[in-house]
Coordinates of C-alpha atoms in Angstrom, one line a residue:
M1 CA 79.5 91.1 140.8
K2 CA 76.0 92.9 138.6
I3 CA 78.0 94.9 136.7
A4 CA 77.7 97.7 133.8
Y5 CA 79.9 98.0 131.8
L6 CA 80.0 102.1 129.7
G7 CA 82.3 102.1 126.2
Y8 CA 82.8 101.2 122.9
D9 CA 84.3 99.4 120.8
I10 CA 88.0 99.8 121.6
L11 CA 87.6 98.0 124.8
I12 CA 85.3 95.4 124.0
E13 CA 88.4 92.4 125.1
C14 CA 87.3 94.5 129.1
L15 CA 84.0 93.3 128.4
K16 CA 85.1 90.3 127.5
M17 CA 87.0 89.6 129.8
I18 CA 84.3 90.5 132.3
R19 CA 81.2 88.6 131.4
K20 CA 84.2 85.3 131.1
Q21 CA 85.4 85.6 134.8
G22 CA 81.8 84.9 135.5
H23 CA 79.3 87.7 136.0
E24 CA 76.7 89.3 135.9
I25 CA 77.1 92.5 133.6
I26 CA 73.6 93.2 133.5
K27 CA 73.7 96.7 131.3
I28 CA 75.6 97.8 128.6
F29 CA 75.8 101.7 127.6
T30 CA 77.2 102.8 124.6
V31 CA 77.8 105.3 121.4
P32 CA 76.8 106.0 118.3
S33 CA 79.1 104.9 115.3
G34 CA 80.8 108.3 114.7
D35 CA 84.7 107.8 112.8
R36 CA 87.1 104.8 113.1
Y37 CA 87.6 105.1 116.6
D38 CA 84.2 104.8 117.9
L39 CA 82.5 102.3 116.7
N40 CA 80.3 100.4 118.0
D41 CA 79.5 97.7 116.2
Q42 CA 81.6 94.1 118.9
I43 CA 79.2 95.9 121.2
L44 CA 75.9 95.7 120.0
V45 CA 77.3 92.0 118.8
F46 CA 78.1 90.8 122.5
G47 CA 75.2 92.1 123.9
A48 CA 72.2 90.8 121.7
D49 CA 75.0 87.2 121.9
F50 CA 74.4 87.4 125.4
S51 CA 70.5 88.8 126.2
I52 CA 72.9 91.9 127.2
P53 CA 70.4 95.6 127.3
V54 CA 72.1 98.4 125.1
V55 CA 71.8 102.2 125.3
T56 CA 72.9 103.8 123.1
E57 CA 71.1 107.7 124.4
R58 CA 74.1 109.3 127.2
I59 CA 72.9 107.7 130.6
S60 CA 71.0 110.3 133.1
S61 CA 70.3 110.3 136.4
E62 CA 67.8 107.7 135.9
D63 CA 69.7 105.6 134.3
M64 CA 71.6 105.1 137.2
D65 CA 68.4 105.4 139.3
Q66 CA 67.5 101.5 137.1
L67 CA 70.8 100.0 138.1
L68 CA 70.9 100.5 141.4
S69 CA 67.2 98.9 142.0
E70 CA 68.1 96.2 139.8
G71 CA 70.6 95.6 142.4
C72 CA 73.9 96.7 140.3
E73 CA 76.7 96.5 142.4
L74 CA 79.4 98.1 139.7
L75 CA 80.0 100.2 137.0
I76 CA 83.0 99.6 135.2
C77 CA 83.9 102.4 132.1
A78 CA 85.4 102.4 129.8
G79 CA 86.8 104.9 127.1
Y80 CA 83.1 105.8 127.7
P81 CA 83.4 110.1 126.4
Y82 CA 80.0 111.1 128.8
R83 CA 80.5 112.1 132.1
I84 CA 79.1 109.4 133.4
P85 CA 76.3 110.8 136.9
V86 CA 78.1 109.7 139.9
L87 CA 75.7 108.3 142.8
T88 CA 78.0 106.5 145.5
Q89 CA 75.6 103.5 146.7
I90 CA 77.4 102.3 142.9
R91 CA 80.2 101.7 142.4
A92 CA 82.4 103.4 139.4
I93 CA 85.7 102.5 138.7
N94 CA 87.2 104.5 135.0
I95 CA 90.1 103.4 133.2
H96 CA 92.1 105.8 131.8
P97 CA 94.1 105.6 128.5
E98 CA 97.4 108.0 130.3
L99 CA 99.0 108.0 133.6
L100 CA 97.3 110.1 136.1
P101 CA 97.1 112.9 137.7
R102 CA 98.7 113.4 133.9
G103 CA 97.3 113.5 131.1
R104 CA 93.1 114.5 132.4
G105 CA 90.7 114.2 129.4
S106 CA 88.8 112.0 127.1
W107 CA 91.5 112.1 124.5
P108 CA 95.3 112.3 126.2
M109 CA 96.6 109.6 123.5
P110 CA 97.8 111.4 120.6
V111 CA 98.4 114.5 122.5
T112 CA 101.5 112.0 124.8
I113 CA 102.8 111.7 121.3
L114 CA 102.7 115.5 119.9
R115 CA 104.5 115.7 123.3
H116 CA 107.4 113.8 122.4
F117 CA 106.9 111.4 126.6
E118 CA 108.5 108.6 126.8
Q119 CA 105.9 107.5 129.1
S120 CA 102.2 106.3 129.2
G121 CA 100.0 104.3 131.0
V122 CA 96.7 103.0 131.8
T123 CA 95.2 103.9 135.3
I124 CA 91.9 102.5 136.5
H125 CA 89.9 104.9 139.3
K126 CA 87.1 106.0 140.8
L127 CA 84.8 108.2 138.9
S128 CA 84.6 111.2 141.1
E129 CA 82.6 114.5 140.6
E130 CA 85.2 116.8 139.4
F131 CA 86.3 114.9 135.1
D132 CA 89.4 111.5 135.9
A133 CA 90.3 113.4 139.4
G134 CA 89.1 109.9 141.5
D135 CA 91.6 107.9 143.5
I136 CA 94.4 105.5 141.8
L137 CA 93.5 101.5 141.9
S138 CA 96.3 100.8 139.9
Q139 CA 98.2 101.9 137.4
V140 CA 100.3 100.0 134.7
S141 CA 103.2 102.4 133.2
Y142 CA 104.7 101.3 129.6
D143 CA 107.5 103.5 127.6
I144 CA 106.4 105.5 124.5
E145 CA 109.0 104.2 121.3
E146 CA 110.1 106.6 118.8
R147 CA 108.2 105.4 116.4
E148 CA 104.8 105.0 118.6
T149 CA 101.7 105.6 116.5
L150 CA 98.3 106.2 117.2
V151 CA 97.0 102.8 115.8
T152 CA 100.6 101.5 118.2
L153 CA 99.2 102.9 121.1
T154 CA 95.8 101.9 121.2
D155 CA 97.3 97.8 121.0
K156 CA 99.3 99.2 124.6
I157 CA 96.1 100.8 126.2
Q158 CA 93.5 97.9 124.6
K159 CA 96.5 94.8 126.5
T160 CA 97.2 96.7 129.6
A161 CA 93.5 97.5 130.6
V162 CA 93.2 93.8 130.5
R163 CA 95.4 92.7 132.5
M164 CA 94.1 95.7 134.9
L165 CA 91.1 95.3 135.0
Q166 CA 91.5 91.1 135.4
D167 CA 94.1 92.2 138.9
C168 CA 91.2 94.7 140.0
L169 CA 88.4 92.6 139.9
G170 CA 90.0 89.3 141.9
D171 CA 90.6 91.1 144.9
F172 CA 87.7 94.2 144.5
E173 CA 87.6 94.6 147.6
R174 CA 90.8 95.6 149.1
I175 CA 91.9 97.3 146.0
Y176 CA 89.3 100.0 146.1
Q177 CA 89.2 99.9 150.0
H178 CA 93.1 101.1 149.5
A179 CA 92.3 103.5 147.3
V180 CA 95.5 106.5 146.8
P181 CA 94.1 109.7 146.2
Q182 CA 96.2 111.5 143.0
A183 CA 98.3 114.4 143.8
S184 CA 96.5 117.5 143.2
G185 CA 99.7 120.0 142.6
K186 CA 100.2 117.5 139.2
A187 CA 96.5 117.6 137.5
E188 CA 96.9 118.7 133.1
Y189 CA 93.5 118.4 132.7
W190 CA 94.8 118.0 128.0
A191 CA 91.7 119.2 126.1
D192 CA 91.4 117.4 123.1
P193 CA 93.5 118.2 120.1
S194 CA 92.6 121.3 118.5
G195 CA 91.2 120.6 113.9
Q196 CA 95.1 122.9 113.7
E197 CA 96.9 120.7 114.9
R198 CA 95.6 118.0 112.8
I199 CA 97.0 120.4 109.8
V200 CA 100.0 119.2 107.4
T201 CA 101.3 120.9 105.4
L202 CA 103.9 120.3 101.9
Q203 CA 105.8 123.1 104.2
M204 CA 105.8 121.3 107.4
S205 CA 109.3 119.7 108.5
A206 CA 109.0 115.9 108.1
E207 CA 109.5 115.3 111.5
E208 CA 106.6 117.6 112.2
T209 CA 104.8 116.4 109.8
D210 CA 105.2 113.0 110.5
R211 CA 104.9 113.4 114.1
R212 CA 101.5 114.2 113.3
L213 CA 100.8 111.4 111.4
R214 CA 101.9 109.6 113.7
A215 CA 99.9 110.9 116.5
F216 CA 96.6 110.3 114.1
A217 CA 97.4 107.0 113.1
G218 CA 94.1 105.7 111.4
Y219 CA 91.8 109.4 112.5
G220 CA 93.2 110.7 110.1
C221 CA 95.2 114.4 109.6
L222 CA 94.3 116.6 107.0
L223 CA 97.2 117.7 103.8
Q224 CA 95.9 121.7 103.7
T225 CA 96.9 123.3 100.0
E226 CA 96.8 126.2 97.7
T227 CA 93.9 123.5 97.0
G228 CA 92.2 123.1 100.0
A229 CA 91.9 120.5 102.8
V230 CA 92.3 116.4 101.8
P231 CA 92.0 113.5 104.1
I232 CA 95.3 111.8 104.6
D233 CA 96.5 109.4 107.2
L234 CA 100.1 107.7 108.0
V235 CA 101.0 104.9 105.8
Q236 CA 100.8 101.6 107.3
Y237 CA 101.1 99.1 105.1
R238 CA 98.8 95.2 104.8
E239 CA 98.0 92.4 102.7
I240 CA 96.8 93.2 99.3
R241 CA 93.2 91.9 98.9
I242 CA 91.0 91.4 95.7
S243 CA 88.0 94.1 97.2
D244 CA 90.2 96.1 96.6
M245 CA 89.8 96.0 92.9
E246 CA 87.3 98.8 92.4
E247 CA 89.6 101.3 94.1
I248 CA 93.0 101.3 92.6
N249 CA 91.1 100.6 89.0
R250 CA 89.8 104.1 90.1
I251 CA 92.9 105.7 91.7
R252 CA 94.2 104.7 87.9
E253 CA 92.1 105.7 86.0
L254 CA 92.0 109.6 87.7
Y255 CA 95.3 110.0 87.2
H256 CA 96.3 108.1 84.5
N257 CA 98.7 105.3 85.5
T258 CA 98.4 102.9 82.3
F259 CA 101.2 101.2 83.5
S260 CA 101.1 97.5 83.5
A261 CA 102.2 96.3 87.0
Y262 CA 99.6 98.9 89.0
T263 CA 96.9 96.9 86.8
F264 CA 94.7 94.9 89.4
P265 CA 96.0 91.5 88.4
C266 CA 99.5 92.4 88.6
I267 CA 99.0 93.3 92.0
Y268 CA 97.0 90.3 93.3
C269 CA 98.3 87.7 91.7
W270 CA 101.8 88.5 92.0
K271 CA 101.4 88.7 95.9
Q272 CA 102.2 85.9 96.9
L273 CA 105.6 85.5 95.1
Q274 CA 107.0 89.4 95.4
N275 CA 105.3 90.6 99.2
L276 CA 103.5 92.9 98.1
S277 CA 101.1 95.2 100.6
I278 CA 99.4 98.4 100.7
Y279 CA 97.9 100.9 101.4
I280 CA 94.9 103.0 99.8
E281 CA 93.4 106.8 100.1
E282 CA 90.5 107.7 98.8
D283 CA 92.6 109.2 96.0
W284 CA 95.7 107.9 96.7
F285 CA 98.2 104.1 96.6
S286 CA 100.6 102.7 97.9
V287 CA 102.1 99.1 97.0
K288 CA 104.9 97.9 99.8
C289 CA 107.5 94.7 98.8
D290 CA 110.4 93.0 99.8
G291 CA 112.4 94.6 102.2
D292 CA 113.0 99.1 101.1
E293 CA 111.3 98.0 97.5
Y294 CA 107.9 100.2 96.2
Y295 CA 106.7 101.3 93.4
Y296 CA 106.1 104.7 93.5
P297 CA 102.8 106.1 94.8
C298 CA 99.9 106.4 92.1
G299 CA 97.3 109.6 93.3
N300 CA 97.0 113.0 93.8
P301 CA 100.7 114.3 94.3
D302 CA 100.9 116.2 96.8
K303 CA 99.7 113.4 99.2
T304 CA 103.4 111.8 97.0
E305 CA 105.6 114.4 97.9
V306 CA 104.7 114.4 101.8
F307 CA 104.9 110.7 101.7
L308 CA 108.9 111.6 99.6
K309 CA 109.2 113.4 102.7
T310 CA 108.8 110.8 105.7
M311 CA 110.5 108.4 103.8
E312 CA 113.3 110.4 103.6
Y313 CA 112.8 111.6 107.4
T314 CA 112.5 108.0 108.8
Q315 CA 113.5 105.3 106.8
K316 CA 117.8 104.8 106.4
S317 CA 117.4 103.7 102.6
F318 CA 115.0 103.0 99.7
R319 CA 113.6 102.1 97.0
L320 CA 111.1 103.4 94.0
G321 CA 110.1 102.0 90.9
Y322 CA 108.1 101.8 88.5
I323 CA 108.9 106.1 87.6
Q324 CA 107.5 107.9 84.6
K325 CA 110.7 109.6 82.6
D326 CA 108.8 113.2 82.5
E327 CA 107.5 112.3 86.5
A328 CA 111.7 111.5 87.2
A329 CA 112.9 114.9 85.8
G330 CA 111.0 116.5 88.0
L331 CA 111.8 114.5 91.1
A332 CA 115.2 114.2 90.6
D333 CA 114.9 118.7 91.6
R334 CA 112.7 118.3 94.4
H335 CA 114.4 115.7 95.6
P336 CA 117.9 116.1 94.8
E337 CA 119.1 112.9 98.2
L338 CA 117.4 110.7 95.6
D339 CA 118.7 108.8 92.6
C340 CA 117.3 108.3 89.2
T341 CA 119.0 106.2 86.6
E342 CA 116.6 104.6 83.5
D343 CA 115.6 101.0 84.6
R344 CA 115.4 99.7 80.7
D345 CA 115.3 95.8 82.6
N346 CA 110.5 97.3 83.5
F347 CA 109.6 98.7 80.0
D348 CA 106.4 97.9 78.7
Y349 CA 106.2 96.8 76.0
I350 CA 103.7 98.4 73.5
V351 CA 102.2 97.1 69.8
P352 CA 99.6 97.7 68.2
M353 CA 96.9 94.5 67.8
K354 CA 95.9 95.3 64.4
Q355 CA 99.7 95.3 62.9
F356 CA 100.2 92.1 64.5
A357 CA 97.5 90.3 63.6
E358 CA 97.8 91.3 59.9
L359 CA 101.5 90.5 60.6
E360 CA 101.5 92.4 57.6
G361 CA 105.3 94.4 56.2
K362 CA 109.0 92.5 55.6
H363 CA 109.6 92.8 59.6
Y364 CA 107.4 90.4 60.1
R365 CA 109.1 88.1 57.1
T366 CA 110.2 85.9 60.3
I367 CA 107.5 85.3 62.1
R368 CA 104.8 84.8 59.4
K369 CA 106.2 81.8 58.7
E370 CA 106.9 80.0 61.8
I371 CA 103.2 80.8 62.0
H372 CA 102.8 79.6 58.3
Q373 CA 104.6 75.6 60.0
F374 CA 103.3 75.7 62.8
E375 CA 98.7 76.2 60.4
R376 CA 100.5 73.7 58.2
S377 CA 101.4 70.6 61.5
G378 CA 97.7 70.0 62.7
V379 CA 93.9 71.8 62.5
L380 CA 94.7 74.6 65.0
E381 CA 91.1 76.4 66.7
T382 CA 90.9 79.1 69.6
E383 CA 87.4 79.3 72.0
E384 CA 87.5 82.9 73.9
I385 CA 88.6 81.7 77.7
N386 CA 84.8 81.7 80.0
E387 CA 84.4 80.8 83.5
E388 CA 83.5 76.8 81.7
N389 CA 87.1 76.2 80.6
V390 CA 89.3 79.6 82.7
H391 CA 90.3 75.3 84.5
I392 CA 92.4 74.4 81.8
V393 CA 94.4 77.2 81.5
E394 CA 95.7 75.6 85.6
Q395 CA 95.9 72.3 83.9
I396 CA 98.7 74.2 80.5
A397 CA 100.1 76.5 83.4
I398 CA 100.8 72.8 84.7
E399 CA 102.1 70.6 82.9
W400 CA 104.2 74.3 81.1
S401 CA 105.5 74.3 84.4
R402 CA 107.0 71.1 85.0
E403 CA 108.3 71.0 81.6
A404 CA 110.4 74.0 82.9
A405 CA 111.3 73.6 85.7
G406 CA 113.6 75.4 87.2
N407 CA 113.2 78.0 85.5
S408 CA 112.9 80.7 86.0
D409 CA 110.0 82.0 84.8
Y410 CA 108.7 78.9 87.0
A411 CA 107.3 81.3 89.4
D412 CA 104.6 82.1 86.8
T413 CA 102.2 78.6 87.9
I414 CA 101.6 81.2 91.0
A415 CA 100.2 84.1 89.6
E416 CA 98.3 82.4 87.5
E417 CA 96.8 80.0 89.3
S418 CA 95.5 83.3 91.4
A419 CA 93.9 84.4 88.4
V420 CA 92.2 81.4 87.2
R421 CA 90.8 81.3 90.3
H422 CA 88.8 84.5 90.5
Y423 CA 89.0 84.9 87.0
A424 CA 85.9 86.9 86.5
R425 CA 86.0 89.1 89.7
L426 CA 89.6 90.0 88.1
N427 CA 87.6 91.1 84.9
M428 CA 90.5 88.4 83.3
T429 CA 89.7 88.1 79.4
G430 CA 92.6 85.4 76.9
I431 CA 91.7 82.7 74.4
L432 CA 92.9 79.1 75.2
A433 CA 94.3 77.8 71.3
K434 CA 94.4 74.1 70.6
K435 CA 95.2 71.7 68.0
D436 CA 93.6 68.1 67.0
G437 CA 91.5 68.9 69.2
V438 CA 93.9 69.4 71.9
Y439 CA 95.1 72.8 74.5
F440 CA 98.3 73.2 73.9
G441 CA 98.2 76.4 74.5
F442 CA 95.9 80.9 76.5
V443 CA 97.3 84.7 76.7
M444 CA 96.0 86.1 79.4
G445 CA 95.2 90.1 80.4
T446 CA 92.5 92.3 81.3
P447 CA 92.2 96.1 79.6
I448 CA 93.8 98.6 80.8
D449 CA 92.1 101.1 79.8
G450 CA 89.4 102.0 76.9
H451 CA 92.4 101.6 74.0
T452 CA 94.7 98.4 75.9
V453 CA 95.0 95.2 77.0
D454 CA 98.4 94.0 78.8
V455 CA 99.2 90.4 78.7
H456 CA 99.4 89.0 82.2
F457 CA 100.3 85.4 81.2
A458 CA 101.0 83.8 77.5
K459 CA 102.2 79.8 78.0
C460 CA 102.5 77.3 75.5
I461 CA 103.3 74.4 75.3
D462 CA 104.0 73.2 72.7
T463 CA 107.5 73.8 71.5
S464 CA 106.6 74.1 67.1
P465 CA 108.0 76.9 65.4
G466 CA 105.3 79.3 65.2
A467 CA 103.0 77.6 68.1
D468 CA 104.0 81.3 70.8
F469 CA 103.1 83.4 68.3
Y470 CA 99.7 81.8 66.6
C471 CA 98.6 81.4 70.6
K472 CA 99.6 86.0 70.3
Q473 CA 98.3 86.5 66.9
M474 CA 94.9 84.8 67.1
F475 CA 95.1 86.8 70.9
C476 CA 95.3 89.6 69.1
R477 CA 92.5 88.9 66.0
Q478 CA 89.9 87.8 69.1
F479 CA 90.3 91.7 71.1
M480 CA 91.7 93.8 68.0
D481 CA 88.0 95.3 67.4
R482 CA 87.7 96.4 71.4
Y483 CA 91.5 96.8 71.6
E484 CA 94.1 98.8 69.7
F485 CA 96.9 97.9 71.5
M486 CA 98.5 95.1 73.8
N487 CA 101.0 95.8 76.3
M488 CA 103.3 93.4 76.9
E489 CA 104.9 94.2 79.8
E490 CA 108.6 94.5 80.4
D491 CA 111.3 91.7 79.7
M492 CA 112.8 92.2 83.5
G493 CA 117.2 92.1 82.0
N494 CA 116.2 89.2 80.3
E495 CA 118.6 89.2 77.0
G496 CA 116.5 86.5 75.8
I497 CA 112.7 87.8 76.5
R498 CA 113.8 91.0 75.3
T499 CA 115.0 89.7 71.6
R500 CA 112.2 87.9 71.2
K501 CA 109.7 91.0 72.4
L502 CA 111.3 93.5 69.9
L503 CA 110.2 91.0 67.5
F504 CA 106.3 91.8 67.6
R505 CA 107.9 95.5 67.3
P506 CA 106.4 98.0 69.4
T507 CA 105.9 100.8 68.4
S508 CA 106.8 102.7 71.7
L509 CA 108.2 101.4 75.7
T510 CA 106.8 102.7 78.4
E511 CA 110.1 104.5 79.9
V512 CA 110.1 104.0 83.3
C513 CA 113.2 105.4 86.1
I514 CA 114.0 103.8 89.4
A515 CA 114.9 106.4 92.5
E516 CA 117.7 104.9 95.4
Y517 CA 118.5 107.0 98.8
H518 CA 120.7 105.8 101.0
K519 CA 121.0 108.6 104.0
Q520 CA 124.2 110.1 104.5
D521 CA 125.1 109.4 108.8
G522 CA 124.4 111.9 109.7
V523 CA 122.5 113.2 108.3
Q524 CA 118.8 114.2 109.2
H525 CA 116.4 115.8 107.0
G526 CA 113.2 117.5 108.3

């Protein structure tokens, strides 16, 4: 058949299927790209790839006459938002994302979730003068899940619509002739959700907040606070991408987050080993770990409140890490169900770089002695890491891992390999050390802010006393003019690592807490 198609990207698979079935697509009508749902990028590419004319203006009676003159046999509407002139000489059908006659209107999906319907579906019907009132060719229903979102519902619609349209076109003449009139007495027209229905507030119940966020997931709601309204969406985690770095750094700086765990190289390089995923909005981000563990969100505190409220409502249990100690005190008051405790294993060690570069005073006597002894063992040199020599870092890490196989720190190597591959893009800096012309160690990190550099990775394959201290001292000497402090990150509860890091004489520890939530049986927070 010669077919004209009207729609945009949301049902692009229907358009692809039509062509694969051997039909001739003579023209495509779409709409100018709008928000995250009303996009036409794929439609435009499809038209260009197969030399099909694409019209972005609203279809007119003149267009219908032109289609008739070109021999159009069928017009298929798949999400096209404008009223289409009906021409009796051209058969026309529409794919509607609800179980007609219920849910007539251009955007019924959010309403389906807002009104707690247990079932929804897709209807293919004839176009008629009255909006969404034509005879039904085909209808398929499916269950609405308890945690259904606009995103998951749209996915169901997309998959269902392709199968239905394929079946319909496969026996079109018979199905079209046997179309069934809608039961007009059961017709319901659903107006598009109002802007007010997209509003969430801090005072709103958790149940209603969650429902609205799910109903507009991917499209977004507005969080109304005393200072105004800001966009907010349902948290949907995804893979961490290198392109996320600029946004993460901007949000960290805006909200003065200086914990090492939130630096982008930490998040990105450890994503594989810790199974990290991320969700980012303009002024807020959340990192998810394995299972029910999360970083405490970074960014807009009002959005964090919404996040916590909906988490307590939807989750049986969860754990939040890296909570600033001052924040934890207020958190316990606002959310008494959260059990907040000190997390000593994840304190950051903050060391003045000039202090360790010079190693003055009796407290550093042992370290000075070890370094002096090591300096007498050969000719020592250091050089700043750059894109030309960064591959040596990986070589040292691999050799170190061979010797440390079975050690719990062996996993570092995977994260270090990621840092090496993206050294320049991650804004890494560091030093390589060699003895008698042979490289034996490195220290590598990134700036947290204008005052502090975070030491992400440090390895030394020379096991001589003082070798590791020498590398750290050279790192401090190299960068002490650029940064005042060195963040040596956490000790993870390893007593050996803790003892060694304390030898560096940190002037402060960045104290953090951890919060755990366990829903009591029969209790529903709202």
